[in-house]
Amino acid sequence: MEKIAAHYDIVIIGSGIGGATILNALAGSGARILLLERGEQLPDTSAARDADEVFVKQSFKSGERWRNADGELFSPGNYYYLGGNSKFFGAVMLRYRERDFQRIELTAGTSPAWPFSYQELAPFYQRAETLYQVRGTVGEDSCDPSGERGFVEPPVPDEPHIAHIRQRLLDKGYHPFSLPLAVDIRRWLARSATPWDGFPDTDSGKMDAQAAALNPALQSDNVQLVSAAKVTRLNASECGKHIQSVTFEHEGVVHSVAASIVILSAGAINSAALLLASKCARFPNGLANSSDQVGRNFMNHNCSALLAINPFKRNRSVYQKTIAINDLYFGEKQGSEPLGNIQLLGKLNGSILQAGLPRHFRWVPKAVLNWLANHSVDWYVMSEDLPDANSRVTLDDDGIIRLSYKRSNYQAHRALLQAAKKMARASGALITLSKPFDSSVPSHQCGTVRMGDDPLKAPLDSYCRSFDQCNLFVVDASFLPNSAAVNPALTIAAQALRVAEHIKATEKFT
Ligand SMILES: Cc1cc2nc3c(=O)[nH]c(=O)nc-3n(C[C@H](O)[C@H](O)[C@H](O)COP(=O)(O)OP(=O)(O)OC[C@H]3O[C@@H](n4cnc5c(N)ncnc54)[C@H](O)[C@@H]3O)c2cc1C
């Protein structure tokens, strides 16, 4: 391994969508960059395409335990590998809508405004689409935001059963659109015939953070990666206005490196936890936290799986996940409340259904689950979760993360689920079954170190720079002021590119 130096121009913590994307954009800047990642290379074994291994045995989970609000330990669906959670992502790369950047008042609370408009982020969305090699099209999505797209190819094709569902929905007046997807479908299927949603990528066609952003950046001589390097604290300078150094453990040894700039990209839960763990006599509430907002406003989307079953029609799709519907994104009619997005899930099978069964249904025979999966079209119904200061990440005295999650805006989710069931029946389903996603799977975690204009209300400015420690940036899902109702990865990547541009324009590396 290359020797770890005493000082770097930039230290990046975490190689997920935020960390890998900003690394990719800074790699050519001439800055000497160290990337610290607690995970290692995801092992390339047959388990990666085995639904029993991935979903039932959960072989790829870290074994880490967190506590919930009641103090009960649980094993979170959070992944630590080069590429972070995106190794497992569904590769949907959707933009937030223009209105998502504005304040929206809802019965259940407020979806706050961003400190800048959609137009400011639009060019970076385009660059992020190109970087992640997104396949997509324009003109189908009923609330598609404006601006040029960076799509590299036409959309991933519908399989025959899904093409039929799309046509039925069109005939009934819905507006299904092709999901923008960061997947090279030929390469993915060449490895084996499985869906990609929730399955780990072994460099087999999914454009996750490692494949699309990290690997190209590692070609630069000025970038050094240390994996299996768990950062344990950030250390403030004597004046308190900078991060002086970063402490991490690697192969049983504790290291400390100094950095001119520190970019924290450990994911919304771990970034908040790390800032809280970095408390010291001068900052007893942790770093970047004079607003007392670090760890607060945790959001995770309200999501349900919906099985649209037709006992007389077999769904032979392998991957399925190619269409979505935004007809109710901003509500049923002008002035009504936003409801959210409905998109296909990766094709479920009996093992995946078994893994998600509530305890009192564990007796259901696998043959029944297989039959259900063979006759269902599987949807992901997603609504906005609103920020709440009491929905938060804290650290217990023994150092274990406590996730005190408070769901919000659930009435809107129920309404969307009802509408989704109606849509499923319009598409030919005779039976609909639904189940909310478990809160132990914080797959769309965000909001815990948010951006804003006011240092009293937000830890970060609009370039994700800490108001308190001016050489600290937090560039991952933490910065999102709201969750909107679209998958977060493209928005994290676009903002990472914007922050990189800002750093290159304002900092000098010699
Ligand atoms: C099953 C699944 C499906 C999903 N599908 C989609 C989808 O289709 N579209 C979409 O937009 N989003 C999807 N998501 C969400 C998406 O993956 C995340 O929003 C995104 O990965 C978040 O990026 P991030 O940079 O904030 O954090 P992460 O990807 O979590 O990256 C954080 C990185 O930091 C590392 N790290 C953590 N703590 C430390 C530490 N102390 N020291 C060093 N390193 C550390 C982690 O190992 C990790 O590599 C999905 C997520 C899951 C789990």
Coordinates of C-alpha atoms and ligand atoms in Angstrom, one line a residue:
M1 CA 0.0 0.0 0.0
E2 CA 1.2 3.5 -0.8
K3 CA 2.5 5.3 2.3
I4 CA -0.1 7.5 4.1
A5 CA 1.3 11.1 4.1
A6 CA 1.0 13.5 7.0
H7 CA -1.0 16.1 5.0
Y8 CA -3.3 16.2 2.0
D9 CA -5.0 19.0 0.2
I10 CA -8.3 17.2 0.4
V11 CA -9.5 14.2 2.5
I12 CA -12.8 12.6 1.4
I13 CA -14.5 10.3 3.8
G14 CA -16.8 7.7 2.1
S15 CA -17.0 6.5 -1.5
G16 CA -20.8 6.4 -2.0
I17 CA -22.6 8.6 -4.5
G18 CA -21.6 11.8 -2.7
G19 CA -17.9 11.0 -2.0
A20 CA -17.1 9.2 -5.3
T21 CA -18.8 11.8 -7.4
I22 CA -17.0 14.8 -5.8
L23 CA -13.7 12.8 -6.0
N24 CA -14.3 12.2 -9.7
A25 CA -14.8 16.0 -10.3
L26 CA -11.8 17.0 -8.2
A27 CA -9.4 14.3 -9.4
G28 CA -8.1 16.5 -12.3
S29 CA -7.7 19.6 -10.1
G30 CA -4.1 18.9 -9.1
A31 CA -5.0 18.6 -5.5
R32 CA -3.5 15.7 -3.5
I33 CA -6.5 13.8 -2.4
L34 CA -6.9 11.0 0.1
L35 CA -10.1 8.9 0.0
L36 CA -10.9 7.0 3.2
E37 CA -13.5 4.3 3.0
R38 CA -14.5 2.0 5.8
G39 CA -15.6 -0.8 3.4
E40 CA -13.7 -2.9 1.0
Q41 CA -14.2 -4.2 -2.5
L42 CA -17.5 -6.1 -2.7
P43 CA -16.6 -9.8 -3.2
D44 CA -17.4 -11.1 -6.7
T45 CA -19.0 -14.5 -5.9
S46 CA -22.1 -16.3 -7.1
A47 CA -23.8 -15.1 -4.0
A48 CA -24.1 -11.7 -5.6
R49 CA -26.9 -13.0 -7.9
D50 CA -28.5 -15.4 -5.5
A51 CA -31.7 -13.9 -4.0
D52 CA -31.5 -16.3 -1.0
E53 CA -28.0 -15.0 -0.2
V54 CA -28.9 -11.3 -0.8
F55 CA -32.4 -11.0 0.7
V56 CA -33.0 -14.0 3.0
K57 CA -29.5 -14.6 4.5
Q58 CA -28.6 -11.0 4.0
S59 CA -25.0 -12.1 3.4
F60 CA -23.9 -8.6 2.3
K61 CA -25.0 -6.7 5.3
S62 CA -22.4 -5.4 7.7
G63 CA -23.5 -7.0 10.9
E64 CA -23.5 -3.6 12.5
R65 CA -26.2 -2.9 15.1
W66 CA -28.0 0.3 15.8
R67 CA -30.8 1.2 18.3
N68 CA -34.2 2.4 17.5
A69 CA -36.0 5.1 19.5
D70 CA -37.1 2.5 22.1
G71 CA -33.5 1.3 22.6
E72 CA -34.0 -2.0 20.8
L73 CA -31.0 -3.2 18.8
F74 CA -31.5 -3.8 15.1
S75 CA -29.4 -4.7 12.1
P76 CA -29.8 -1.8 9.5
G77 CA -30.0 -2.3 5.8
N78 CA -26.9 -0.1 5.3
Y79 CA -24.0 -1.2 3.2
Y80 CA -20.2 -0.6 3.6
Y81 CA -18.3 -1.3 0.4
L82 CA -16.4 0.7 -2.1
G83 CA -19.3 2.5 -3.8
G84 CA -21.4 2.6 -0.6
N85 CA -25.2 1.9 -0.8
S86 CA -25.2 2.5 -4.5
K87 CA -23.7 -1.0 -5.0
F88 CA -27.2 -2.2 -4.2
F89 CA -29.3 0.6 -5.7
G90 CA -32.1 0.3 -8.2
A91 CA -30.2 2.7 -10.5
V92 CA -33.1 5.0 -10.9
M93 CA -31.6 8.5 -11.6
L94 CA -34.5 10.9 -11.4
R95 CA -34.3 14.7 -11.0
Y96 CA -36.2 16.5 -8.3
R97 CA -39.0 18.5 -9.8
E98 CA -38.7 22.3 -10.1
R99 CA -41.3 22.8 -7.4
D100 CA -39.4 20.5 -5.0
F101 CA -36.9 23.3 -4.6
Q102 CA -39.6 25.6 -3.4
R103 CA -41.4 25.7 0.0
I104 CA -44.6 23.7 -0.1
E105 CA -47.2 23.8 2.8
L106 CA -48.9 20.5 3.5
T107 CA -51.5 19.5 6.0
A108 CA -48.8 17.4 7.8
G109 CA -46.1 20.2 7.8
T110 CA -43.8 22.0 5.5
S111 CA -41.5 20.9 2.8
P112 CA -38.8 23.6 3.0
A113 CA -37.3 25.5 0.2
W114 CA -33.7 24.9 -1.0
P115 CA -31.3 27.7 -0.7
F116 CA -31.2 27.9 -4.5
S117 CA -33.5 27.1 -7.4
Y118 CA -33.8 24.1 -9.7
Q119 CA -32.3 26.2 -12.5
E120 CA -29.0 26.5 -10.6
L121 CA -28.7 22.7 -10.3
A122 CA -30.0 21.8 -13.8
P123 CA -26.6 21.9 -15.6
F124 CA -25.1 19.7 -12.9
Y125 CA -28.0 17.2 -13.2
Q126 CA -27.1 17.0 -16.9
R127 CA -23.5 16.3 -16.1
A128 CA -24.4 13.7 -13.5
E129 CA -26.7 11.9 -16.0
T130 CA -23.7 11.7 -18.4
L131 CA -21.2 10.6 -15.7
Y132 CA -23.6 7.8 -14.5
Q133 CA -24.4 6.9 -18.2
V134 CA -28.1 7.2 -17.6
R135 CA -30.4 5.7 -20.2
G136 CA -33.6 7.7 -20.6
T137 CA -35.9 9.8 -22.7
V138 CA -37.8 13.1 -22.5
G139 CA -41.4 14.1 -23.0
E140 CA -43.1 11.2 -21.3
D141 CA -43.0 12.2 -17.6
S142 CA -46.0 14.3 -16.7
C143 CA -44.0 16.6 -14.4
D144 CA -40.6 16.4 -16.0
P145 CA -38.5 19.4 -15.0
S146 CA -37.0 21.6 -17.8
G147 CA -33.4 21.6 -19.1
E148 CA -31.2 19.5 -21.4
R149 CA -30.6 15.9 -20.5
G150 CA -27.3 14.1 -20.3
F151 CA -28.7 10.7 -21.3
V152 CA -26.2 8.5 -23.1
E153 CA -28.6 6.0 -24.7
P154 CA -32.3 5.4 -25.2
P155 CA -34.2 3.9 -22.2
V156 CA -33.7 0.3 -21.0
P157 CA -36.4 -1.5 -23.0
D158 CA -39.6 -2.8 -21.5
E159 CA -39.9 -6.6 -21.3
P160 CA -43.0 -7.9 -23.1
H161 CA -45.2 -8.1 -20.0
I162 CA -44.3 -4.6 -19.0
A163 CA -44.8 -3.2 -22.5
H164 CA -48.4 -4.6 -22.3
I165 CA -48.9 -3.0 -18.9
R166 CA -47.6 0.3 -20.2
Q167 CA -50.1 0.2 -23.1
R168 CA -53.0 -0.7 -20.8
L169 CA -52.1 2.3 -18.6
L170 CA -51.8 4.6 -21.6
D171 CA -55.2 3.4 -22.8
K172 CA -56.8 4.2 -19.4
G173 CA -55.4 7.7 -19.5
Y174 CA -52.3 7.4 -17.3
H175 CA -48.9 8.7 -18.3
P176 CA -46.4 5.9 -17.7
F177 CA -42.8 7.0 -18.5
S178 CA -39.5 5.2 -19.0
L179 CA -37.4 5.3 -15.8
P180 CA -34.1 7.0 -16.3
L181 CA -31.7 4.1 -15.4
A182 CA -27.9 3.9 -14.8
V183 CA -27.8 0.3 -16.2
D184 CA -26.2 -1.3 -19.2
I185 CA -28.8 -4.0 -19.5
R186 CA -26.8 -6.2 -21.9
R187 CA -23.8 -6.4 -19.5
W188 CA -26.0 -6.9 -16.5
L189 CA -27.9 -9.8 -18.1
A190 CA -24.7 -11.3 -19.5
R191 CA -23.7 -12.2 -16.0
S192 CA -27.0 -13.9 -15.2
A193 CA -30.7 -13.3 -15.6
T194 CA -31.7 -11.4 -12.4
P195 CA -33.1 -8.0 -11.7
W196 CA -30.5 -5.4 -10.5
D197 CA -32.7 -3.6 -7.8
G198 CA -31.3 -4.6 -4.4
F199 CA -28.7 -7.0 -5.9
P200 CA -25.1 -6.0 -5.5
D201 CA -23.1 -4.9 -8.5
T202 CA -19.9 -6.8 -9.3
D203 CA -18.8 -4.5 -12.1
S204 CA -21.4 -6.1 -14.3
G205 CA -23.3 -3.2 -15.9
K206 CA -24.8 -1.2 -13.0
M207 CA -23.3 2.3 -13.0
D208 CA -23.0 2.7 -9.3
A209 CA -20.7 5.2 -7.5
Q210 CA -17.7 2.8 -7.8
A211 CA -18.2 1.9 -11.5
A212 CA -19.1 5.3 -12.8
A213 CA -17.2 7.7 -10.6
L214 CA -14.6 6.1 -8.3
N215 CA -12.8 3.8 -10.7
P216 CA -12.1 6.5 -13.3
A217 CA -10.9 8.9 -10.6
L218 CA -8.4 6.3 -9.3
Q219 CA -6.6 6.6 -12.6
S220 CA -5.2 10.0 -11.4
D221 CA -1.8 9.9 -9.8
N222 CA -2.8 12.4 -7.2
V223 CA -5.6 10.3 -5.8
Q224 CA -4.9 7.8 -3.0
L225 CA -7.5 5.3 -1.7
V226 CA -7.3 3.6 1.7
S227 CA -10.2 1.1 2.1
A228 CA -11.0 -0.7 5.4
A229 CA -10.3 2.8 6.9
K230 CA -13.0 3.7 9.4
V231 CA -12.9 7.4 10.3
T232 CA -13.6 7.8 14.0
R233 CA -13.4 11.5 14.5
L234 CA -12.6 14.9 13.0
N235 CA -10.4 17.2 15.1
A236 CA -11.0 20.9 15.2
S237 CA -8.1 23.4 15.1
E238 CA -7.3 25.5 18.2
C239 CA -9.2 28.5 16.9
G240 CA -12.2 26.1 16.3
K241 CA -12.8 27.5 12.8
H242 CA -11.2 24.6 10.9
I243 CA -10.9 20.9 10.8
Q244 CA -7.3 20.3 11.6
S245 CA -7.1 16.5 11.1
V246 CA -9.0 13.3 10.5
T247 CA -8.5 10.3 12.7
F248 CA -9.1 6.8 11.3
E249 CA -8.4 3.1 12.1
H250 CA -6.8 0.9 9.4
E251 CA -5.5 -2.6 10.0
G252 CA -5.6 -2.1 13.8
V253 CA -3.6 1.1 13.7
V254 CA -4.9 4.5 14.5
H255 CA -3.8 7.2 12.0
S256 CA -4.2 11.0 11.9
V257 CA -3.9 13.0 8.7
A258 CA -4.1 16.7 8.3
A259 CA -6.0 18.3 5.5
S260 CA -6.6 21.7 4.0
I261 CA -10.2 20.6 3.0
V262 CA -12.2 17.8 4.5
I263 CA -15.2 16.4 2.6
L264 CA -17.5 14.2 4.7
S265 CA -19.5 11.8 2.6
A266 CA -20.2 8.9 5.0
G267 CA -24.0 8.8 4.3
A268 CA -26.7 10.7 6.1
I269 CA -26.6 8.6 9.2
N270 CA -22.9 8.0 9.6
S271 CA -21.9 11.6 8.7
A272 CA -24.2 13.0 11.4
A273 CA -22.9 10.3 13.8
L274 CA -19.3 11.2 13.0
L275 CA -19.8 15.0 13.6
L276 CA -21.5 14.2 17.0
A277 CA -18.7 11.7 17.9
S278 CA -16.1 14.5 17.2
K279 CA -17.3 16.5 20.2
C280 CA -14.6 18.1 22.4
A281 CA -14.4 20.5 25.3
R282 CA -14.9 23.5 23.0
F283 CA -17.7 21.9 21.0
P284 CA -19.6 19.6 23.4
N285 CA -22.5 19.1 20.9
G286 CA -20.1 18.0 18.2
L287 CA -18.6 19.7 15.2
A288 CA -20.5 21.9 12.6
N289 CA -23.3 22.0 15.1
S290 CA -23.8 25.5 16.5
S291 CA -27.3 25.3 15.0
D292 CA -28.0 22.1 17.0
Q293 CA -29.4 20.6 13.8
V294 CA -26.7 17.9 13.2
G295 CA -28.5 14.5 13.3
R296 CA -32.0 16.2 13.2
N297 CA -34.5 16.2 10.4
F298 CA -33.8 12.6 9.5
M299 CA -36.0 11.5 6.5
N300 CA -36.4 8.3 4.6
H301 CA -39.4 8.5 2.3
N302 CA -42.7 6.7 3.0
C303 CA -42.5 3.6 0.8
S304 CA -44.7 0.6 0.2
A305 CA -44.4 -2.4 -2.1
L306 CA -47.6 -3.1 -4.0
L307 CA -48.2 -6.5 -5.7
A308 CA -50.6 -6.2 -8.6
I309 CA -51.7 -9.8 -9.1
N310 CA -53.5 -11.3 -12.1
P311 CA -53.9 -15.1 -11.4
F312 CA -54.6 -15.7 -15.1
K313 CA -51.5 -14.0 -16.4
R314 CA -47.9 -15.0 -15.8
N315 CA -45.3 -12.2 -15.5
R316 CA -42.2 -13.7 -17.1
S317 CA -40.1 -10.5 -16.7
V318 CA -36.6 -10.8 -15.4
Y319 CA -35.9 -7.2 -14.4
Q320 CA -39.3 -5.5 -14.8
K321 CA -38.1 -2.1 -13.5
T322 CA -38.6 0.2 -16.5
I323 CA -41.6 2.4 -16.0
A324 CA -43.0 4.9 -13.5
I325 CA -46.0 7.3 -13.1
N326 CA -45.9 10.8 -11.8
D327 CA -49.6 11.7 -12.5
L328 CA -50.2 12.2 -8.8
Y329 CA -46.8 13.6 -7.9
F330 CA -48.3 17.1 -7.2
G331 CA -51.8 15.8 -6.4
E332 CA -54.9 14.9 -8.2
K333 CA -55.8 18.4 -9.4
Q334 CA -54.5 21.9 -9.2
G335 CA -54.2 23.0 -5.6
S336 CA -54.4 19.5 -4.0
E337 CA -51.6 18.1 -1.9
P338 CA -48.6 16.3 -3.5
L339 CA -48.9 12.5 -3.3
G340 CA -45.7 11.1 -4.8
N341 CA -44.2 8.7 -7.3
I342 CA -45.1 5.2 -8.4
Q343 CA -42.4 3.1 -10.0
L344 CA -41.8 -0.5 -10.8
L345 CA -39.7 -2.5 -8.4
G346 CA -37.1 -5.0 -9.6
K347 CA -38.9 -8.3 -10.3
L348 CA -39.7 -10.0 -7.0
N349 CA -39.5 -13.7 -6.5
G350 CA -40.5 -16.2 -3.8
S351 CA -37.3 -15.6 -1.8
I352 CA -37.5 -11.9 -1.9
L353 CA -41.2 -12.1 -0.7
Q354 CA -40.2 -14.5 2.0
A355 CA -37.5 -12.1 3.3
G356 CA -40.1 -9.3 3.6
L357 CA -42.9 -11.3 5.2
P358 CA -44.1 -10.0 8.6
R359 CA -43.4 -12.5 11.4
H360 CA -47.1 -13.7 11.7
F361 CA -47.0 -14.7 8.0
R362 CA -43.7 -16.7 8.1
W363 CA -45.7 -19.9 7.8
V364 CA -46.8 -19.2 4.2
P365 CA -45.2 -22.0 2.0
K366 CA -42.6 -20.9 -0.5
A367 CA -44.6 -22.5 -3.3
V368 CA -47.4 -20.0 -2.6
L369 CA -44.9 -17.1 -2.6
N370 CA -43.4 -18.3 -5.8
W371 CA -46.9 -18.5 -7.4
L372 CA -47.7 -15.0 -6.2
A373 CA -44.4 -13.6 -7.5
N374 CA -45.0 -15.3 -10.9
H375 CA -48.4 -13.6 -11.3
S376 CA -47.6 -10.2 -9.9
V377 CA -46.3 -6.9 -11.3
D378 CA -44.5 -5.3 -8.4
W379 CA -44.6 -1.5 -7.7
Y380 CA -42.8 0.8 -5.4
V381 CA -45.1 3.5 -4.1
M382 CA -43.1 6.5 -2.7
S383 CA -44.2 9.7 -0.9
E384 CA -42.4 12.6 0.7
D385 CA -41.3 12.4 4.3
L386 CA -41.0 15.8 5.9
P387 CA -38.2 17.1 8.1
D388 CA -38.9 17.0 11.9
A389 CA -36.3 18.2 14.5
N390 CA -37.2 15.2 16.6
S391 CA -36.6 12.6 13.9
R392 CA -33.0 12.2 14.6
V393 CA -29.7 10.4 14.8
T394 CA -27.9 10.5 18.1
L395 CA -25.0 8.5 19.7
D396 CA -25.6 6.5 22.8
D397 CA -22.9 6.6 25.6
D398 CA -21.5 3.3 24.3
G399 CA -21.0 4.8 20.8
I400 CA -23.9 2.9 19.2
I401 CA -26.0 4.9 16.7
R402 CA -29.6 5.5 17.9
L403 CA -32.0 6.2 15.1
S404 CA -35.2 7.8 16.5
Y405 CA -37.2 8.0 13.3
K406 CA -40.5 9.8 13.2
R407 CA -42.5 9.2 10.1
S408 CA -44.5 12.1 8.7
N409 CA -47.0 12.9 6.0
Y410 CA -48.3 9.3 6.2
Q411 CA -51.8 10.4 5.2
A412 CA -50.5 11.4 1.8
H413 CA -48.8 8.0 1.5
R414 CA -52.1 6.2 2.2
A415 CA -53.9 8.3 -0.4
L416 CA -51.1 7.5 -2.9
L417 CA -51.3 3.8 -2.1
Q418 CA -55.1 3.8 -2.7
A419 CA -54.5 5.6 -6.1
A420 CA -51.8 3.1 -7.0
K421 CA -54.1 0.2 -6.3
K422 CA -56.7 1.8 -8.6
M423 CA -54.0 2.2 -11.2
A424 CA -53.0 -1.5 -10.8
R425 CA -56.5 -2.6 -11.3
A426 CA -56.7 -0.4 -14.4
S427 CA -53.6 -2.2 -15.7
G428 CA -55.3 -5.6 -15.3
A429 CA -54.7 -6.7 -11.7
L430 CA -57.5 -8.6 -10.0
I431 CA -55.9 -8.7 -6.5
T432 CA -53.6 -6.1 -4.9
L433 CA -51.5 -6.7 -1.8
S434 CA -49.3 -4.0 -0.2
K435 CA -46.7 -3.7 2.6
P436 CA -44.9 -0.7 3.9
F437 CA -41.1 -0.9 3.8
D438 CA -39.5 -1.6 7.1
S439 CA -37.9 1.4 8.9
S440 CA -34.8 -0.7 9.6
V441 CA -34.0 -0.2 5.9
P442 CA -33.0 3.5 5.7
S443 CA -32.3 3.2 2.0
H444 CA -33.3 6.8 1.2
Q445 CA -31.9 8.3 4.4
C446 CA -31.3 12.1 4.2
G447 CA -31.5 15.5 5.8
T448 CA -29.4 15.1 8.9
V449 CA -26.8 17.9 8.1
R450 CA -28.9 20.1 6.0
M451 CA -28.1 23.1 3.8
G452 CA -29.7 26.5 4.3
D453 CA -29.2 30.2 4.3
D454 CA -29.4 30.7 8.1
P455 CA -26.6 29.4 10.3
L456 CA -29.0 29.3 13.2
K457 CA -31.2 26.8 11.3
A458 CA -28.8 24.8 9.2
P459 CA -25.2 23.4 9.6
L460 CA -24.3 23.9 5.9
D461 CA -24.4 26.8 3.4
S462 CA -25.7 26.3 -0.1
Y463 CA -22.3 24.8 -1.2
C464 CA -22.5 22.2 1.6
R465 CA -19.7 24.1 3.5
S466 CA -20.0 24.1 7.3
F467 CA -20.9 27.5 8.7
D468 CA -18.8 26.7 11.7
Q469 CA -15.6 25.0 10.3
C470 CA -15.0 26.6 7.0
N471 CA -12.8 23.9 5.5
L472 CA -15.4 21.2 6.1
F473 CA -17.9 20.2 3.4
V474 CA -20.6 17.5 3.9
V475 CA -21.5 16.1 0.5
D476 CA -23.9 13.1 0.7
A477 CA -27.6 12.7 1.4
S478 CA -27.2 14.6 4.6
F479 CA -27.4 17.9 2.9
L480 CA -30.9 17.5 1.4
P481 CA -33.3 20.0 3.0
N482 CA -36.3 17.9 1.9
S483 CA -36.8 14.4 0.6
A484 CA -39.3 15.2 -2.2
A485 CA -40.7 12.0 -3.6
V486 CA -38.0 10.8 -6.0
N487 CA -35.0 8.6 -5.5
P488 CA -32.1 10.7 -4.2
A489 CA -28.9 9.6 -5.9
L490 CA -29.0 11.8 -9.0
T491 CA -29.6 14.9 -6.8
I492 CA -26.7 14.0 -4.5
A493 CA -24.5 13.5 -7.5
A494 CA -25.5 16.8 -9.2
Q495 CA -24.9 18.8 -6.0
A496 CA -21.5 17.0 -5.5
L497 CA -20.5 18.2 -9.0
R498 CA -21.7 21.7 -8.1
V499 CA -19.7 21.7 -4.9
A500 CA -16.6 20.5 -6.7
E501 CA -16.9 23.4 -9.1
H502 CA -17.1 25.8 -6.2
I503 CA -14.1 24.3 -4.5
K504 CA -12.0 24.5 -7.7
A505 CA -13.1 28.1 -8.1
T506 CA -12.4 29.2 -4.6
E507 CA -9.4 27.1 -3.3
K508 CA -5.8 27.1 -4.4
F509 CA -3.8 23.9 -4.4
T510 CA -0.1 24.3 -4.7
Ligands
LIG1 C1 -31.4 -1.4 -1.9 C2 -31.3 0.1 -2.3 C3 -31.9 0.6 -3.5 C4 -31.7 1.9 -3.8 N1 -32.2 2.3 -5.0 C5 -32.0 3.6 -5.4 C6 -32.4 4.1 -6.7 O1 -32.9 3.3 -7.5 N2 -32.2 5.4 -7.0 C7 -31.6 6.2 -6.1 O2 -31.5 7.4 -6.4 N3 -31.3 5.8 -4.9 C8 -31.4 4.6 -4.5 N4 -31.0 4.1 -3.3 C9 -30.4 5.1 -2.4 C10 -29.0 5.5 -2.8 O3 -28.2 4.3 -2.8 C11 -28.4 6.4 -1.7 O4 -29.3 7.6 -1.7 C12 -27.0 6.9 -2.0 O5 -26.2 5.7 -2.1 C13 -26.5 7.8 -0.9 O6 -25.3 8.2 -1.2 P1 -24.4 8.8 0.0 O7 -23.1 9.3 -0.6 O8 -25.2 9.7 0.8 O9 -24.1 7.6 1.0 P2 -23.6 6.1 0.8 O10 -23.9 5.6 -0.5 O11 -24.2 5.4 2.0 O12 -22.0 6.2 1.0 C14 -21.4 6.4 2.2 C15 -20.1 5.7 2.2 O13 -19.4 6.1 3.4 C16 -18.7 5.0 4.0 N5 -18.6 5.3 5.4 C17 -19.6 5.3 6.3 N6 -19.0 5.6 7.5 C18 -17.7 5.8 7.3 C19 -16.6 6.1 8.2 N7 -16.8 6.3 9.5 N8 -15.4 6.1 7.7 C20 -15.1 5.9 6.4 N9 -16.1 5.6 5.5 C21 -17.4 5.5 6.0 C22 -19.7 3.9 3.6 O14 -19.1 2.6 3.7 C23 -20.1 4.2 2.2 O15 -19.3 3.7 1.2 C24 -31.1 2.8 -2.9 C25 -30.5 2.3 -1.7 C26 -30.6 1.0 -1.4 C27 -30.0 0.5 -0.1

